[in-house]
mmCIF file of C-alpha atoms in Angstrom:
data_model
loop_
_atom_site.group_PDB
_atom_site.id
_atom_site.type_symbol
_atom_site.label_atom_id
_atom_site.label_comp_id
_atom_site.label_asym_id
_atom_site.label_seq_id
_atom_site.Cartn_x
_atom_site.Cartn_y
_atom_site.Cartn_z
ATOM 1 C CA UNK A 17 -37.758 8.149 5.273
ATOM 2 C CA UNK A 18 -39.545 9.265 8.382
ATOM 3 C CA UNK A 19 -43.103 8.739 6.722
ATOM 4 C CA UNK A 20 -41.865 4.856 5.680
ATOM 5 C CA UNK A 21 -41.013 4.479 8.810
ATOM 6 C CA UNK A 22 -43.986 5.486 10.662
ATOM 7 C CA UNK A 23 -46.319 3.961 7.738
ATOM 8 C CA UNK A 24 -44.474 0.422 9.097
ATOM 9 C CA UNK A 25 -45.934 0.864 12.928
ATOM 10 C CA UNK A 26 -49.177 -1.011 13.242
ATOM 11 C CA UNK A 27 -52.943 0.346 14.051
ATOM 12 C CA UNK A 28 -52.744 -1.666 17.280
ATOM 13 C CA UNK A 29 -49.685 -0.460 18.886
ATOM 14 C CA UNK A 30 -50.439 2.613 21.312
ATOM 15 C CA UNK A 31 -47.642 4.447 19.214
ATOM 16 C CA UNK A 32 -50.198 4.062 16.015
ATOM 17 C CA UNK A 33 -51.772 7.470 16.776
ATOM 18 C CA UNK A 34 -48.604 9.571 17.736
ATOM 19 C CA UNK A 35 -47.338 8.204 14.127
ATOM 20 C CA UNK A 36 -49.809 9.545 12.439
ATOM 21 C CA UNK A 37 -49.363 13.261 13.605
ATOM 22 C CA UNK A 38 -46.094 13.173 13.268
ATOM 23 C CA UNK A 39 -46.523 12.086 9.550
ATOM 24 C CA UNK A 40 -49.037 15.372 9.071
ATOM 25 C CA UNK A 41 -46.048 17.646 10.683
ATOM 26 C CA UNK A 42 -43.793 15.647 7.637
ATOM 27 C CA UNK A 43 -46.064 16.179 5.038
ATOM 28 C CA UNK A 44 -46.290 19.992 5.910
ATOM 29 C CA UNK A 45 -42.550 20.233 6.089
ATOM 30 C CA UNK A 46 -43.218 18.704 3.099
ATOM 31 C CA UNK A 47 -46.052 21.755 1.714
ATOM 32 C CA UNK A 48 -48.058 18.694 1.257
ATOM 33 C CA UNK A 49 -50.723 20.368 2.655
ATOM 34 C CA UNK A 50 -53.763 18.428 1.403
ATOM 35 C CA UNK A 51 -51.967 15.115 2.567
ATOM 36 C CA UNK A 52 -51.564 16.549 6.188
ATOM 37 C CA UNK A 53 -55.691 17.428 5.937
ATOM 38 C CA UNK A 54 -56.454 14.136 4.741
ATOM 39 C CA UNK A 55 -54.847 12.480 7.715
ATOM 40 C CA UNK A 56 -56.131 14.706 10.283
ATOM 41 C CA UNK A 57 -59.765 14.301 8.843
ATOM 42 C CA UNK A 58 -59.111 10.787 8.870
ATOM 43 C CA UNK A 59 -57.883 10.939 12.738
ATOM 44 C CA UNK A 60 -60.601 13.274 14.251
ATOM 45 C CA UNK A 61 -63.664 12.412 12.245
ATOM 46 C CA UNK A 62 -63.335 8.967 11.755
ATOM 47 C CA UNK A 63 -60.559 7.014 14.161
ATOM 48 C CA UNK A 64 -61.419 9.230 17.209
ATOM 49 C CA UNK A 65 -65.476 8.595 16.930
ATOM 50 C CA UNK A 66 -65.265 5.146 16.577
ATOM 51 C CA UNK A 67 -65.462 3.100 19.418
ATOM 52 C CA UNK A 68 -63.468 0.026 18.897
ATOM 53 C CA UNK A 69 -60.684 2.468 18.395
ATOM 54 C CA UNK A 70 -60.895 3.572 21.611
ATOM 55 C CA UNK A 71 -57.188 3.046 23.507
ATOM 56 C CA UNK A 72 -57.476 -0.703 25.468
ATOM 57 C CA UNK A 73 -54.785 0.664 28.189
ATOM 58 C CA UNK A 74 -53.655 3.540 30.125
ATOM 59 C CA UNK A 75 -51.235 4.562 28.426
ATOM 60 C CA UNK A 76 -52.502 3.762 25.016
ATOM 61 C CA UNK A 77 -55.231 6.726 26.947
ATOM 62 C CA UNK A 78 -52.359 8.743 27.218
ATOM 63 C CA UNK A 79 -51.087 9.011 23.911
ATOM 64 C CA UNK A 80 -54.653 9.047 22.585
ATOM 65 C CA UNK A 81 -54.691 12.325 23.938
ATOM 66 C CA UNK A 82 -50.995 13.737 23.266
ATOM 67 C CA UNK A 83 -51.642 12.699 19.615
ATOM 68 C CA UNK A 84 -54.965 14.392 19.612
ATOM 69 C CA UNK A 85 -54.388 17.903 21.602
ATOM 70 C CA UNK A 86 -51.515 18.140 18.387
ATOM 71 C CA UNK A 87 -53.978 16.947 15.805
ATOM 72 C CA UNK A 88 -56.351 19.591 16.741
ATOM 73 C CA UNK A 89 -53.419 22.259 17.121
ATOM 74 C CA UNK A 90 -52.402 20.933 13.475
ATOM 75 C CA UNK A 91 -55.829 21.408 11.805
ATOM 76 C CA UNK A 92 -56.410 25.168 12.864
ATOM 77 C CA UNK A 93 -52.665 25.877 12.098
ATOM 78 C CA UNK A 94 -53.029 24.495 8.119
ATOM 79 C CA UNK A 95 -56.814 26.712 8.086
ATOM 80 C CA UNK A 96 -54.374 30.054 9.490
ATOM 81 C CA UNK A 97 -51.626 29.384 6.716
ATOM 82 C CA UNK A 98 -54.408 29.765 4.417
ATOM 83 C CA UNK A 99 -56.098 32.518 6.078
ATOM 84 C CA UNK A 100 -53.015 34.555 5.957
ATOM 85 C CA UNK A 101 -52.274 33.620 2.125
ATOM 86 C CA UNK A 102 -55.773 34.482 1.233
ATOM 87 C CA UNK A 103 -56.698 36.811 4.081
ATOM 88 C CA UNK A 104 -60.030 35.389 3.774
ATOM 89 C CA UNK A 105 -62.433 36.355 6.777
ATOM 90 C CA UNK A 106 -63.999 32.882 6.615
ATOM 91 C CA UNK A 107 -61.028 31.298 7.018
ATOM 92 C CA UNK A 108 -60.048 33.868 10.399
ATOM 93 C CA UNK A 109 -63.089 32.966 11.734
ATOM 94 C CA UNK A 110 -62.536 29.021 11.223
ATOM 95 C CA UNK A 111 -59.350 29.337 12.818
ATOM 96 C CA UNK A 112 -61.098 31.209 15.819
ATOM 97 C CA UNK A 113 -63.393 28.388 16.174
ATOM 98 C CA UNK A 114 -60.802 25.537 15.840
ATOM 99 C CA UNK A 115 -57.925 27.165 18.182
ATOM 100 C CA UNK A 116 -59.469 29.965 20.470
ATOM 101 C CA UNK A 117 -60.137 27.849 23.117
ATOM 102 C CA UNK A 118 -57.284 25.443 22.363
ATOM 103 C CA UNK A 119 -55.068 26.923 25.368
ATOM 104 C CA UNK A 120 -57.391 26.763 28.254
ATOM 105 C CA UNK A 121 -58.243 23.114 26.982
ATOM 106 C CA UNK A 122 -55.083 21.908 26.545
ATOM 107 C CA UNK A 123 -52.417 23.625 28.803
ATOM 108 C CA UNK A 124 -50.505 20.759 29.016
ATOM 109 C CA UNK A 125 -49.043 21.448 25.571
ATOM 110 C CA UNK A 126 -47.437 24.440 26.137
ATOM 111 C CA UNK A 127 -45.404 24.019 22.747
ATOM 112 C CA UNK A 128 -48.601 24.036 20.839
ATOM 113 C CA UNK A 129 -50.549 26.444 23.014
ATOM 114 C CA UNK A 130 -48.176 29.637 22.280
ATOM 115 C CA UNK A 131 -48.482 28.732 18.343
ATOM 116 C CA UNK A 132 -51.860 28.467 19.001
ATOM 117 C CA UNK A 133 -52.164 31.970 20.443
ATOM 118 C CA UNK A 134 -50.616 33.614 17.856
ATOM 119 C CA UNK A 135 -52.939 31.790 15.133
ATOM 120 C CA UNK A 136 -55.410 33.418 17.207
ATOM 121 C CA UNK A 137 -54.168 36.770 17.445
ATOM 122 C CA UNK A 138 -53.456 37.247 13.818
ATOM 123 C CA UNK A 139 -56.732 35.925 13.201
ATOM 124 C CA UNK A 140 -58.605 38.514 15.639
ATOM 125 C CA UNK A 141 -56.269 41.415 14.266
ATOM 126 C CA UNK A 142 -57.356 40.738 10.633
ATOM 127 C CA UNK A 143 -61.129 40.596 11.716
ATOM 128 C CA UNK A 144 -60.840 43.812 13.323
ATOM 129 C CA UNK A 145 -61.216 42.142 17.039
ATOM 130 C CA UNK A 146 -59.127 44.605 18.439
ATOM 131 C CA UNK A 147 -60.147 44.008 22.504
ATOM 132 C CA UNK A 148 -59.931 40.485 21.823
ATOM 133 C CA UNK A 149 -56.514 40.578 20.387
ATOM 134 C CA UNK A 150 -55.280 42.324 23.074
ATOM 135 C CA UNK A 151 -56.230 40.189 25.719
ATOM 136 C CA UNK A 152 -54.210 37.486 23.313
ATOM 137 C CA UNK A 153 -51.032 39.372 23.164
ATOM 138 C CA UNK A 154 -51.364 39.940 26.784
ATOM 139 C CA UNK A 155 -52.178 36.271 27.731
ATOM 140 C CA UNK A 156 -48.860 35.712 25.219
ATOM 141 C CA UNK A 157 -46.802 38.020 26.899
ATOM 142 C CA UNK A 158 -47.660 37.696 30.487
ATOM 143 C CA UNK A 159 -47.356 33.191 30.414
ATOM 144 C CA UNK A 160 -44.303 32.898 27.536
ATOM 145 C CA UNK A 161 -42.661 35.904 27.134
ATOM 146 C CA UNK A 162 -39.496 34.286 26.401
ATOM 147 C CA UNK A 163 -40.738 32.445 23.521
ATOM 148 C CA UNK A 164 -39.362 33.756 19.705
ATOM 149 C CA UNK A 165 -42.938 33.131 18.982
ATOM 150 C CA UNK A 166 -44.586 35.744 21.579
ATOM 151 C CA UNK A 167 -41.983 38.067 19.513
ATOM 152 C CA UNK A 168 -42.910 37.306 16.350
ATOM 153 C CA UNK A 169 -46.665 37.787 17.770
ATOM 154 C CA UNK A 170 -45.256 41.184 19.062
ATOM 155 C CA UNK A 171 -44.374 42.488 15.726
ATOM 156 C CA UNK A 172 -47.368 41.601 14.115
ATOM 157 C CA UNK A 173 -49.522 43.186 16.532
ATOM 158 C CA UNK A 174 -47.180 46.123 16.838
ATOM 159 C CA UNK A 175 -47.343 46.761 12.450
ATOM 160 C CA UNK A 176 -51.359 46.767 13.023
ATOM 161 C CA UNK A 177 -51.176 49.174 15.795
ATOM 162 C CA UNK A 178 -49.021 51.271 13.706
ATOM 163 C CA UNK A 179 -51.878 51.238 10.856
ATOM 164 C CA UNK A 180 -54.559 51.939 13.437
ATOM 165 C CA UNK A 181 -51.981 55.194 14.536
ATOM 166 C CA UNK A 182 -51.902 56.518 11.224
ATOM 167 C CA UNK A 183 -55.824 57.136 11.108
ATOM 168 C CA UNK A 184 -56.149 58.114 15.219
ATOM 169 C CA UNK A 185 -56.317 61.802 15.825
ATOM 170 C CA UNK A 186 -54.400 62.632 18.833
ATOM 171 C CA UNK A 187 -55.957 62.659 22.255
ATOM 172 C CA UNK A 188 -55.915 59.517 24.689
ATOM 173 C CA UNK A 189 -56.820 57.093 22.390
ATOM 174 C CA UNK A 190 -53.689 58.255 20.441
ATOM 175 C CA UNK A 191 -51.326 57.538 23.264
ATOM 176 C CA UNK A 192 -53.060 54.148 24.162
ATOM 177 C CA UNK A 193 -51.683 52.816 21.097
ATOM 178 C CA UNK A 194 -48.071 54.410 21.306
ATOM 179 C CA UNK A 195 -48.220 52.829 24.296
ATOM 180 C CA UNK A 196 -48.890 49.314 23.472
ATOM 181 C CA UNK A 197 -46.339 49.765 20.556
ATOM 182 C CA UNK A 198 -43.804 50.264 22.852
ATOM 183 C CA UNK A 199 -44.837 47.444 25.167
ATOM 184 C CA UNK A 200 -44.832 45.091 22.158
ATOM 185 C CA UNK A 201 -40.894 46.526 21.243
ATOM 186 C CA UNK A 202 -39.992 46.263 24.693
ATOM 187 C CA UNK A 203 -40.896 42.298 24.750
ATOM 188 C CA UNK A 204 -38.715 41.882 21.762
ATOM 189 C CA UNK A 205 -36.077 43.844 23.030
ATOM 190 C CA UNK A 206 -36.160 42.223 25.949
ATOM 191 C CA UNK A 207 -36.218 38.797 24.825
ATOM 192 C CA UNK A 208 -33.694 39.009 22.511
ATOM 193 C CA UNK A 209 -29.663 38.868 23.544
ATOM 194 C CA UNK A 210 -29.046 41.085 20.595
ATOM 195 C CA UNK A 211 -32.056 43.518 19.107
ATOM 196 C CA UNK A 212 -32.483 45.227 16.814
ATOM 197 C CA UNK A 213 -30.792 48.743 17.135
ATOM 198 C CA UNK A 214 -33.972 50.108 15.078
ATOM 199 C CA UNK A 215 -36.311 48.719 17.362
ATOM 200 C CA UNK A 216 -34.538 49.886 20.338
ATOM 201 C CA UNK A 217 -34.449 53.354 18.836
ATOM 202 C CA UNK A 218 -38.304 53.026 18.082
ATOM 203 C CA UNK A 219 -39.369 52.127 21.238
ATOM 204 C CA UNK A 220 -37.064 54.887 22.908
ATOM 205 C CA UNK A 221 -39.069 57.092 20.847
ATOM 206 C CA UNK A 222 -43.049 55.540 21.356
ATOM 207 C CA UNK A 223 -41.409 55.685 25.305
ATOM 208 C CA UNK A 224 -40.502 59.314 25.330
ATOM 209 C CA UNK A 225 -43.448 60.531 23.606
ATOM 210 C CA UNK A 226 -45.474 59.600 26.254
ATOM 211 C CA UNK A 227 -43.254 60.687 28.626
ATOM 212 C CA UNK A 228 -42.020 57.646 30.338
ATOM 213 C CA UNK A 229 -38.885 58.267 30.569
ATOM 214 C CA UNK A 230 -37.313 55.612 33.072
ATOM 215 C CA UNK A 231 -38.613 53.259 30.240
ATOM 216 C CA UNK A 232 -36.312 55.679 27.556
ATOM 217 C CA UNK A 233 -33.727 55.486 29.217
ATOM 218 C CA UNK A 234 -33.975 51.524 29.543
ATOM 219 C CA UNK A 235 -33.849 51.865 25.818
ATOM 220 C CA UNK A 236 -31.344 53.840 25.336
ATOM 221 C CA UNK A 237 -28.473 52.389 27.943
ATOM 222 C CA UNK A 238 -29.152 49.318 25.731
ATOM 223 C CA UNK A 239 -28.227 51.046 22.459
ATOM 224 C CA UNK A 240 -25.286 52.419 24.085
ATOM 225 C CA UNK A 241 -24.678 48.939 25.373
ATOM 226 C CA UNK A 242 -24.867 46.931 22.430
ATOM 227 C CA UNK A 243 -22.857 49.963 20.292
ATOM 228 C CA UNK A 244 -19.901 49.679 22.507
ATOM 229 C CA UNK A 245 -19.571 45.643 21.974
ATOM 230 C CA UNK A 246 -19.838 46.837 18.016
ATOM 231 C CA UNK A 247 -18.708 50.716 17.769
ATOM 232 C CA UNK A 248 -19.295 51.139 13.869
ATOM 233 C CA UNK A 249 -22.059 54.062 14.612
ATOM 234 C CA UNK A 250 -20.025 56.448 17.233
ATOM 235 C CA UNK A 251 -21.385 59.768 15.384
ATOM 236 C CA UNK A 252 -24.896 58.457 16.010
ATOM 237 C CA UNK A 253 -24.229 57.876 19.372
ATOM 238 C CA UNK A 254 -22.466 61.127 20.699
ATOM 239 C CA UNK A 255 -24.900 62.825 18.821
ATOM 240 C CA UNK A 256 -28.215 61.529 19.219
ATOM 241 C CA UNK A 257 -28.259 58.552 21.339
ATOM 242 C CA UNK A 258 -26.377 60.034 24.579
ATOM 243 C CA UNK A 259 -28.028 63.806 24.013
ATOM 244 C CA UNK A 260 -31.774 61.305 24.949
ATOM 245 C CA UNK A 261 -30.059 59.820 27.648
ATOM 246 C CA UNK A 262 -29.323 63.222 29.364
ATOM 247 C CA UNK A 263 -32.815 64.196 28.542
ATOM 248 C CA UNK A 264 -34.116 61.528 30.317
ATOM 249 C CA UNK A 265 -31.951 61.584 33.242
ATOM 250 C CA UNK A 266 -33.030 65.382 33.369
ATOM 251 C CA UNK A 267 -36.593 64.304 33.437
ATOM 252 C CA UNK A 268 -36.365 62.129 36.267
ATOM 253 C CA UNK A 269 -34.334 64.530 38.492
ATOM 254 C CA UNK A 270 -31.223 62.835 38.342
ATOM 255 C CA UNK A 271 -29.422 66.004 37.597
ATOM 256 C CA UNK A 272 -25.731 64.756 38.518
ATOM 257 C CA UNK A 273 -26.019 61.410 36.073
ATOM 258 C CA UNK A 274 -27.486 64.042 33.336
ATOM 259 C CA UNK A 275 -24.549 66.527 34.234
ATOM 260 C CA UNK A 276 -21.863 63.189 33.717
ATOM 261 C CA UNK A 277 -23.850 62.637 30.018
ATOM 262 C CA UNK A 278 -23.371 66.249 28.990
ATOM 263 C CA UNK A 279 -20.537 67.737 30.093
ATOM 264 C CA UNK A 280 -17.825 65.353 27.669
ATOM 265 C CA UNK A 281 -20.365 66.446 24.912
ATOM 266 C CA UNK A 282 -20.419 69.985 25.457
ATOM 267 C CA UNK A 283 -16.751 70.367 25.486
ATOM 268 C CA UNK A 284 -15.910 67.647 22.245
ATOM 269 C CA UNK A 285 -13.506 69.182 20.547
ATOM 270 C CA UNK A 286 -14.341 67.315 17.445
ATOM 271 C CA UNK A 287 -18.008 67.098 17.461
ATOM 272 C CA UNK A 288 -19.902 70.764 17.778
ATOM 273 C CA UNK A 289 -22.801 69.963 20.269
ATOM 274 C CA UNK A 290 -26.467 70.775 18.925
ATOM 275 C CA UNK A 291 -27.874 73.999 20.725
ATOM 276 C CA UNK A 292 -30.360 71.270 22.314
ATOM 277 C CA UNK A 293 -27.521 69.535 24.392
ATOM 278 C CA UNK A 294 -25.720 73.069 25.456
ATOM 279 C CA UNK A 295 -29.513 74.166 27.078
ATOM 280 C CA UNK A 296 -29.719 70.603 28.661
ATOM 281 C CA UNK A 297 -26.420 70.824 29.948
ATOM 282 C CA UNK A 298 -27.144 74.218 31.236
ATOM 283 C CA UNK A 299 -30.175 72.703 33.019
ATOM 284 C CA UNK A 300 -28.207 69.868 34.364
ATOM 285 C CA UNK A 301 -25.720 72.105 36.158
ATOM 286 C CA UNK A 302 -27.623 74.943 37.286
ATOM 287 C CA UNK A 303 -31.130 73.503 37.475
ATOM 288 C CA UNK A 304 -34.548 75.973 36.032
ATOM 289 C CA UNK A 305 -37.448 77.200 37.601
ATOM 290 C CA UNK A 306 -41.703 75.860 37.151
ATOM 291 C CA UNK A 307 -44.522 77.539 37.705
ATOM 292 C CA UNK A 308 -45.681 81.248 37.322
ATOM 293 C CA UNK A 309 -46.491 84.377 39.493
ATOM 294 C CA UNK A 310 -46.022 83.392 42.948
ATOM 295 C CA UNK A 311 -46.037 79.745 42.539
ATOM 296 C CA UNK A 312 -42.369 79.143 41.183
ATOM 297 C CA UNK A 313 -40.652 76.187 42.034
ATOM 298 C CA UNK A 314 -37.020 75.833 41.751
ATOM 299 C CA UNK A 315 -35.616 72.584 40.043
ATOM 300 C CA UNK A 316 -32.049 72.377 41.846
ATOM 301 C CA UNK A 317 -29.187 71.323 38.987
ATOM 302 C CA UNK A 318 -26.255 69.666 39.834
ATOM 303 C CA UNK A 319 -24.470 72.676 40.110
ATOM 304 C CA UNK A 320 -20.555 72.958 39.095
ATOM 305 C CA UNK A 321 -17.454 75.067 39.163
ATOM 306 C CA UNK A 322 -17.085 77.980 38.926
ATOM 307 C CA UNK A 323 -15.110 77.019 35.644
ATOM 308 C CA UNK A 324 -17.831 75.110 34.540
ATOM 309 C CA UNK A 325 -20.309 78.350 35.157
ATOM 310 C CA UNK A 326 -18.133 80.361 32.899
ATOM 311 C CA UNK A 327 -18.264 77.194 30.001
ATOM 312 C CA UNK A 328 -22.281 77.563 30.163
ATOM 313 C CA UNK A 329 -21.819 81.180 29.508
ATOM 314 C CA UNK A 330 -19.859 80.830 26.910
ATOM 315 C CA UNK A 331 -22.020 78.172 25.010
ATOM 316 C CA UNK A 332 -24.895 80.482 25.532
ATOM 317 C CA UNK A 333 -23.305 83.416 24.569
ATOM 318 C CA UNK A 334 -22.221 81.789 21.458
ATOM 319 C CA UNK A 335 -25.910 80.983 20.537
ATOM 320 C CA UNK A 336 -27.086 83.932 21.453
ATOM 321 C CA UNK A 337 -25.050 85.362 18.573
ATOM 322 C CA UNK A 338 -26.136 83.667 15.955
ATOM 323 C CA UNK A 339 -30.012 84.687 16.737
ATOM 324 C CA UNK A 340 -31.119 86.163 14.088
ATOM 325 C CA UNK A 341 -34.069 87.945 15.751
ATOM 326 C CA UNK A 342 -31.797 89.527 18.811
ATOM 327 C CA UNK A 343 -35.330 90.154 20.942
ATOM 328 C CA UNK A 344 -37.341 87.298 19.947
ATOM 329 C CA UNK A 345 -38.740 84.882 22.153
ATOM 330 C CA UNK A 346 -35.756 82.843 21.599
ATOM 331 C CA UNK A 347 -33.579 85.181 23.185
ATOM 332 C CA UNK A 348 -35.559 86.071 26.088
ATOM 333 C CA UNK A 349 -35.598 82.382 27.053
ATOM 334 C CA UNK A 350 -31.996 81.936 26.188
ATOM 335 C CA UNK A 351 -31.292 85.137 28.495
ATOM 336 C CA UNK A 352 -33.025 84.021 31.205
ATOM 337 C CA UNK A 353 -31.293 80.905 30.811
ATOM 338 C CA UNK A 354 -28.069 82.385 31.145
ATOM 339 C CA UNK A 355 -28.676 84.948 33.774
ATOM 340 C CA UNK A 356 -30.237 82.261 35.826
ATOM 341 C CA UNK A 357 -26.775 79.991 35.704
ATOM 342 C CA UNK A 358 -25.193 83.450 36.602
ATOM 343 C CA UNK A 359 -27.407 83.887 39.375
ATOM 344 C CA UNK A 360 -27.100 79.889 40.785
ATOM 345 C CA UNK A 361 -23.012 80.478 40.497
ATOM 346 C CA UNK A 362 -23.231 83.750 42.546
ATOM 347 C CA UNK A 363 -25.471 81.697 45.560
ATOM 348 C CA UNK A 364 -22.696 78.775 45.563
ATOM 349 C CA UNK A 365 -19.652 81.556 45.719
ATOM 350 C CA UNK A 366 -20.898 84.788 46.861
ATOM 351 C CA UNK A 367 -17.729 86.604 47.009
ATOM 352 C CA UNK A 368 -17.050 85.611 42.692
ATOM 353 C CA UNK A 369 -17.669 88.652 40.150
ATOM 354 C CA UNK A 370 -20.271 86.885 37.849
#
């Protein structure tokens, strides 16, 4: 009905041109994708050139070039739908030249420029333009990153990055790309009012294995966040998700928030905490030591009770047990671990027999 319709508005009427780009956008909902070509070839090669159908007001001007910044979005759009059927580099590299300067010559058409952008991204990705397509996702990121289509331009580049991770030995290179697949999961995270619980878990983990860890534990209060509006994963949650939060907490000093993670998880009655959470909990309380020979420096824990002293020693006593080498390195460390918390409840009460 809507291509009758604006079939019926004559060449002469300053809505002529707008008409006919809105009839390509029908014809592509349309798949008629040869249709759509015909008019735009018909619009910017012939109508466009010719002078005497040049606009005879100003704001037949106007339209003239609304209807033509989305005719030229429109033609590299169709050549990228057929670059990424065919993943033909001829095509990438007709989409770069229709479209990669499209958003510095039309700004105005902010709609079309942040399609545009990611036309141009995937096309730079697939020819290996890897700088380039960068500064795309950037220029994405940093002027719409509320858009659902900077996200969808987020998880393309992020599944390439993951490729290019696969065959990068470890080194800096390595953890420039962990990092930028964590910056493209925290857009999408971020821009979303309910994520994805795996890609909040995956960019916890690109996070923490570069060792940001006030950027983990954004991650992670969100998991917990979104789990306690729908609490069908509880197990995952005492027993991975909160154990990371403590861990991070720990690694940003913040020994009394860690100490508030681990303690209820320590003592569950129903869920046996992993060794890992007992020595973080340890840590939290009585704090550790850095450094060797004469340049030790002490990492002050939150410190506790003397109850809560006598818990630690317990837990550690208990894992102690089950070594099965009883003077392996294991045990040293797990010794010193417990003698320390010994030593840190004998500074806070002096006169206690620990």
């Amino acid at each position: 009905r809507a291509l009758v319709e604006y079939a019926l508005i004559a060449e002469s009427s300053d809505f002529y041109e707008q008409a006919l780009v809105r009839s390509v956008r029908c014809r592509l909902q349309l798949e008629d994708r040869e249709g759509a070509r015909a008019i735009l070839e018909g619009f910017l090669e012939q109508r466009v050139r010719d002078p005497s159908s040049s606009p005879a007001t100003a704001e037949g001007a106007a339209r003239r070039e609304e209807a033509l910044s989305a005719a030229l979005f429109l033609r590299g759009f169709i050549v990228a739908a057929q670059a990424r059927e065919t993943n033909d580099a001829g095509l990438h590299a007709q989409v770069l030249a229709y479209l990669e300067r499209y958003a510095d010559d039309h700004a105005e058409s902010p709609r079309f420029v942040v399609q545009a952008l990611h036309c141009v991204l995937c096309a730079q990705l697939a020819l290996g333009r890897a700088a380039a397509a960068k500064e795309t996702f950037d220029r994405m990121a940093s002027s719409f990153p509320l858009e659902q289509t900077t996200s969808s331009a987020a998880i393309t580049y992020y599944k390439t990055l993951d490729i290019e991770l696969a065959r990068t030995p470890a080194g800096s290179a390595r953890a420039e790309i962990v990092r930028l697949m964590a910056e493209c999961l925290e857009l999408v995270n971020r821009s979303s009012a309910a994520p994805s619980l795996g890609y909040l878990r995956n960019e916890a983990a690109h996070w923490r294995s570069i060792g940001e860890w006030t950027k983990v534990e954004s991650a992670l209060r969100r998991i917990v966040e979104i789990s306690g509006e729908a609490p069908d994963r509880p197990d995952e949650i005492q027993r991975i998700v909160l154990p990371l939060l403590g861990r991070a907490l720990l690694a940003q000093g913040r020994m009394v928030e860690a100490k508030a993670i681990f303690s209820p998880l320590v003592h569950d009655s129903v869920r046996k905490p992993a060794k890992s959470t007992v020595l973080d909990y340890a840590r939290a309380v009585s704090g550790w030591l850095v450094g060797e020979g004469p340049a030790i420096t002490v990492v002050a824990g939150a410190d506790g009770s003397d109850a809560e002293y006598e818990a630690i020693a317990s837990l550690l006593t208990s894992i102690v047990n089950t070594l099965e080498d009883p003077r392996g390195c294991e045990w040293f460390s797990l010794e010193f671990l417990l003698g320390y918390a010994r030593h840190r409840q004998g500074l806070r009460n002096p006169g206690a027999r620990v």
